[in-house]
Amino acid sequence: MRYFAKLQGQKEAVPVDIEHLGGTQYRLTLHEKTYTVDALTLDHGAVSLLVDGTSYPVEFEESGDEVGVLVRGQVTRVDVADERRLRLRAASAGFSAEGKQVISAPMPGKVVKVLVKQGDEVKEGQGLIVVEAMKMENELKSPKAGKVVELLAKEGTTVENNAKLAVVE
């Protein structure tokens, strides 16, 4: 099956072909290079990946199409989509956010910085709140131009997954 993966900070997604070979074996093709992968799910939810003879313990945290991947103490956010999902995204790309937009915590973490105040006018894509999760800081951005009508995030507080942090109208 073909997927498209876009690493945090990259502009374009790259195709990744994954073929199940049976059992825990997979063939993965990325950047025209093929890897043999043995993926074993561990009791605590992590995955042990054996890639061409090298072992990698990996942990995942899913949030919609995005996945936080922890490998050797380093977290990388990856946006993953199959061909169908890419077509659906392209079809809805012309639409913009309307009405009240709730900004929620993408995963459990700690609010490390609040970049706006209640009542501030913001632009679409402007950073609002920085949440640290899995040893990585995530800047949450405004989905639309508007006004911050609610601001529940406070620096130093811990938040649960999907906790309401702000509302832009």
C-alpha positions as YAML, in Angstrom:
chain: A
units: angstrom
residues:
- id: 1
  name: MET
  ca: [0.00, 0.00, 0.00]
- id: 2
  name: ARG
  ca: [1.24, 3.49, -0.81]
- id: 3
  name: TYR
  ca: [1.31, 6.19, 1.86]
- id: 4
  name: PHE
  ca: [2.62, 9.73, 1.79]
- id: 5
  name: ALA
  ca: [4.66, 10.95, 4.77]
- id: 6
  name: LYS
  ca: [5.61, 14.53, 5.51]
- id: 7
  name: LEU
  ca: [8.09, 15.11, 8.30]
- id: 8
  name: GLN
  ca: [7.67, 18.14, 10.50]
- id: 9
  name: GLY
  ca: [9.14, 21.16, 8.73]
- id: 10
  name: GLN
  ca: [9.10, 19.61, 5.26]
- id: 11
  name: LYS
  ca: [7.03, 21.20, 2.50]
- id: 12
  name: GLU
  ca: [6.24, 18.07, 0.48]
- id: 13
  name: ALA
  ca: [5.20, 14.55, 1.38]
- id: 14
  name: VAL
  ca: [7.26, 11.63, 0.09]
- id: 15
  name: PRO
  ca: [5.75, 8.34, -1.09]
- id: 16
  name: VAL
  ca: [6.30, 5.30, 1.14]
- id: 17
  name: ASP
  ca: [5.31, 1.87, -0.17]
- id: 18
  name: ILE
  ca: [4.63, -0.80, 2.47]
- id: 19
  name: GLU
  ca: [4.06, -4.43, 1.53]
- id: 20
  name: HIS
  ca: [3.10, -7.00, 4.16]
- id: 21
  name: LEU
  ca: [5.18, -10.12, 3.62]
- id: 22
  name: GLY
  ca: [3.39, -12.22, 6.25]
- id: 23
  name: GLY
  ca: [3.70, -12.52, 10.01]
- id: 24
  name: THR
  ca: [5.67, -9.55, 11.33]
- id: 25
  name: GLN
  ca: [7.65, -8.99, 8.10]
- id: 26
  name: TYR
  ca: [7.23, -5.96, 5.82]
- id: 27
  name: ARG
  ca: [8.97, -4.53, 2.77]
- id: 28
  name: LEU
  ca: [9.23, -0.74, 2.90]
- id: 29
  name: THR
  ca: [10.32, 1.39, -0.07]
- id: 30
  name: LEU
  ca: [11.32, 4.99, 0.59]
- id: 31
  name: HIS
  ca: [13.35, 7.29, -1.69]
- id: 32
  name: GLU
  ca: [13.80, 4.39, -4.15]
- id: 33
  name: LYS
  ca: [15.54, 2.30, -1.45]
- id: 34
  name: THR
  ca: [13.94, -0.89, -0.16]
- id: 35
  name: TYR
  ca: [14.16, -2.06, 3.45]
- id: 36
  name: THR
  ca: [13.12, -5.32, 5.07]
- id: 37
  name: VAL
  ca: [11.39, -4.59, 8.37]
- id: 38
  name: ASP
  ca: [10.36, -6.95, 11.17]
- id: 39
  name: ALA
  ca: [7.83, -5.16, 13.41]
- id: 40
  name: LEU
  ca: [7.04, -6.69, 16.80]
- id: 41
  name: THR
  ca: [4.50, -4.99, 19.06]
- id: 42
  name: LEU
  ca: [5.63, -5.06, 22.69]
- id: 43
  name: ASP
  ca: [3.37, -5.49, 25.74]
- id: 44
  name: HIS
  ca: [3.48, -1.78, 26.71]
- id: 45
  name: GLY
  ca: [2.42, -0.60, 23.22]
- id: 46
  name: ALA
  ca: [5.84, 0.26, 21.82]
- id: 47
  name: VAL
  ca: [7.13, -1.46, 18.70]
- id: 48
  name: SER
  ca: [10.50, -3.14, 18.20]
- id: 49
  name: LEU
  ca: [11.59, -2.62, 14.61]
- id: 50
  name: LEU
  ca: [14.37, -4.70, 13.09]
- id: 51
  name: VAL
  ca: [15.39, -2.82, 9.93]
- id: 52
  name: ASP
  ca: [17.98, -4.57, 7.77]
- id: 53
  name: GLY
  ca: [19.51, -6.15, 10.90]
- id: 54
  name: THR
  ca: [19.49, -3.04, 13.15]
- id: 55
  name: SER
  ca: [17.04, -2.90, 16.09]
- id: 56
  name: TYR
  ca: [15.05, 0.26, 16.93]
- id: 57
  name: PRO
  ca: [12.63, 0.53, 19.85]
- id: 58
  name: VAL
  ca: [9.88, 2.92, 18.66]
- id: 59
  name: GLU
  ca: [6.91, 4.54, 20.40]
- id: 60
  name: PHE
  ca: [4.00, 6.20, 18.61]
- id: 61
  name: GLU
  ca: [1.40, 8.79, 19.65]
- id: 62
  name: GLU
  ca: [-1.36, 9.33, 17.08]
- id: 63
  name: SER
  ca: [-3.28, 12.57, 16.71]
- id: 64
  name: GLY
  ca: [-5.51, 12.53, 13.63]
- id: 65
  name: ASP
  ca: [-3.32, 12.04, 10.56]
- id: 66
  name: GLU
  ca: [-0.24, 13.09, 12.50]
- id: 67
  name: VAL
  ca: [1.93, 10.66, 14.42]
- id: 68
  name: GLY
  ca: [4.55, 11.50, 17.04]
- id: 69
  name: VAL
  ca: [7.40, 8.99, 16.59]
- id: 70
  name: LEU
  ca: [9.91, 8.50, 19.42]
- id: 71
  name: VAL
  ca: [13.12, 6.75, 18.29]
- id: 72
  name: ARG
  ca: [16.30, 6.75, 20.39]
- id: 73
  name: GLY
  ca: [15.10, 9.66, 22.54]
- id: 74
  name: GLN
  ca: [14.21, 11.85, 19.55]
- id: 75
  name: VAL
  ca: [10.59, 12.75, 18.71]
- id: 76
  name: THR
  ca: [9.57, 13.54, 15.16]
- id: 77
  name: ARG
  ca: [6.06, 14.48, 14.04]
- id: 78
  name: VAL
  ca: [4.99, 12.84, 10.81]
- id: 79
  name: ASP
  ca: [1.84, 13.57, 8.81]
- id: 80
  name: VAL
  ca: [0.76, 10.29, 7.18]
- id: 81
  name: ALA
  ca: [-1.93, 9.88, 4.51]
- id: 82
  name: ASP
  ca: [-2.90, 7.27, 1.94]
- id: 83
  name: GLU
  ca: [-3.84, 8.24, -1.63]
- id: 84
  name: ARG
  ca: [-7.56, 8.45, -0.82]
- id: 85
  name: ARG
  ca: [-6.99, 10.80, 2.12]
- id: 86
  name: LEU
  ca: [-4.74, 13.03, -0.04]
- id: 87
  name: ARG
  ca: [-7.52, 13.35, -2.63]
- id: 88
  name: LEU
  ca: [-10.04, 14.24, 0.09]
- id: 89
  name: ARG
  ca: [-7.66, 16.88, 1.49]
- id: 90
  name: ALA
  ca: [-7.13, 18.38, -1.97]
- id: 91
  name: ALA
  ca: [-10.90, 18.54, -2.54]
- id: 92
  name: SER
  ca: [-11.44, 20.45, 0.70]
- id: 93
  name: ALA
  ca: [-8.32, 22.66, 0.41]
- id: 94
  name: GLY
  ca: [-10.31, 25.60, -0.93]
- id: 95
  name: PHE
  ca: [-12.45, 25.82, 2.19]
- id: 96
  name: SER
  ca: [-11.48, 27.95, 5.18]
- id: 97
  name: ALA
  ca: [-12.44, 27.67, 8.82]
- id: 98
  name: GLU
  ca: [-15.70, 29.44, 9.69]
- id: 99
  name: GLY
  ca: [-17.24, 30.40, 13.03]
- id: 100
  name: LYS
  ca: [-15.71, 29.63, 16.41]
- id: 101
  name: GLN
  ca: [-12.58, 27.48, 16.21]
- id: 102
  name: VAL
  ca: [-11.46, 25.60, 19.30]
- id: 103
  name: ILE
  ca: [-7.72, 25.05, 19.72]
- id: 104
  name: SER
  ca: [-7.14, 21.85, 21.73]
- id: 105
  name: ALA
  ca: [-4.09, 20.04, 23.08]
- id: 106
  name: PRO
  ca: [-2.99, 17.47, 20.47]
- id: 107
  name: MET
  ca: [-1.70, 15.16, 23.23]
- id: 108
  name: PRO
  ca: [-1.07, 15.25, 26.99]
- id: 109
  name: GLY
  ca: [1.67, 17.74, 27.87]
- id: 110
  name: LYS
  ca: [2.62, 21.00, 29.54]
- id: 111
  name: VAL
  ca: [1.85, 24.54, 28.38]
- id: 112
  name: VAL
  ca: [5.28, 26.19, 28.16]
- id: 113
  name: LYS
  ca: [4.32, 29.47, 26.48]
- id: 114
  name: VAL
  ca: [1.17, 31.45, 25.72]
- id: 115
  name: LEU
  ca: [1.88, 33.73, 22.76]
- id: 116
  name: VAL
  ca: [-1.39, 35.74, 22.79]
- id: 117
  name: LYS
  ca: [-3.83, 37.36, 25.20]
- id: 118
  name: GLN
  ca: [-7.59, 37.12, 25.26]
- id: 119
  name: GLY
  ca: [-8.97, 39.79, 22.93]
- id: 120
  name: ASP
  ca: [-5.94, 39.76, 20.59]
- id: 121
  name: GLU
  ca: [-6.58, 39.86, 16.83]
- id: 122
  name: VAL
  ca: [-4.71, 36.97, 15.15]
- id: 123
  name: LYS
  ca: [-3.90, 35.93, 11.58]
- id: 124
  name: GLU
  ca: [-4.49, 32.49, 10.13]
- id: 125
  name: GLY
  ca: [-1.45, 30.34, 10.95]
- id: 126
  name: GLN
  ca: [-0.24, 32.63, 13.76]
- id: 127
  name: GLY
  ca: [1.23, 30.82, 16.78]
- id: 128
  name: LEU
  ca: [-1.02, 30.91, 19.83]
- id: 129
  name: ILE
  ca: [0.26, 28.42, 22.41]
- id: 130
  name: VAL
  ca: [3.33, 26.21, 22.80]
- id: 131
  name: VAL
  ca: [2.74, 22.80, 24.40]
- id: 132
  name: GLU
  ca: [5.59, 20.44, 25.31]
- id: 133
  name: ALA
  ca: [4.75, 16.77, 24.84]
- id: 134
  name: MET
  ca: [7.04, 13.74, 24.51]
- id: 135
  name: LYS
  ca: [10.09, 16.03, 25.02]
- id: 136
  name: MET
  ca: [9.10, 18.14, 22.01]
- id: 137
  name: GLU
  ca: [7.56, 21.60, 21.78]
- id: 138
  name: ASN
  ca: [4.50, 21.95, 19.54]
- id: 139
  name: GLU
  ca: [3.34, 25.42, 18.49]
- id: 140
  name: LEU
  ca: [-0.44, 25.44, 18.12]
- id: 141
  name: LYS
  ca: [-1.54, 27.89, 15.44]
- id: 142
  name: SER
  ca: [-4.72, 29.74, 14.69]
- id: 143
  name: PRO
  ca: [-6.85, 27.92, 12.08]
- id: 144
  name: LYS
  ca: [-8.30, 31.27, 10.91]
- id: 145
  name: ALA
  ca: [-7.92, 35.02, 11.13]
- id: 146
  name: GLY
  ca: [-10.00, 36.40, 13.97]
- id: 147
  name: LYS
  ca: [-10.08, 37.33, 17.62]
- id: 148
  name: VAL
  ca: [-9.05, 35.22, 20.64]
- id: 149
  name: VAL
  ca: [-12.37, 35.13, 22.51]
- id: 150
  name: GLU
  ca: [-11.37, 32.52, 25.11]
- id: 151
  name: LEU
  ca: [-7.93, 31.72, 26.49]
- id: 152
  name: LEU
  ca: [-7.85, 28.83, 28.95]
- id: 153
  name: ALA
  ca: [-4.15, 27.92, 28.58]
- id: 154
  name: LYS
  ca: [-1.83, 29.05, 31.38]
- id: 155
  name: GLU
  ca: [1.95, 28.71, 31.25]
- id: 156
  name: GLY
  ca: [3.28, 25.90, 33.44]
- id: 157
  name: THR
  ca: [0.04, 23.92, 33.62]
- id: 158
  name: THR
  ca: [-0.32, 20.34, 32.45]
- id: 159
  name: VAL
  ca: [-3.04, 19.49, 29.95]
- id: 160
  name: GLU
  ca: [-4.75, 16.30, 28.87]
- id: 161
  name: ASN
  ca: [-5.24, 15.14, 25.30]
- id: 162
  name: ASN
  ca: [-7.89, 17.29, 23.55]
- id: 163
  name: ALA
  ca: [-8.05, 19.80, 26.44]
- id: 164
  name: LYS
  ca: [-9.61, 23.08, 25.25]
- id: 165
  name: LEU
  ca: [-6.87, 25.75, 25.28]
- id: 166
  name: ALA
  ca: [-8.29, 28.68, 23.31]
- id: 167
  name: VAL
  ca: [-11.13, 29.76, 21.03]
- id: 168
  name: VAL
  ca: [-10.72, 32.01, 17.97]
- id: 169
  name: GLU
  ca: [-13.79, 33.62, 16.44]
...
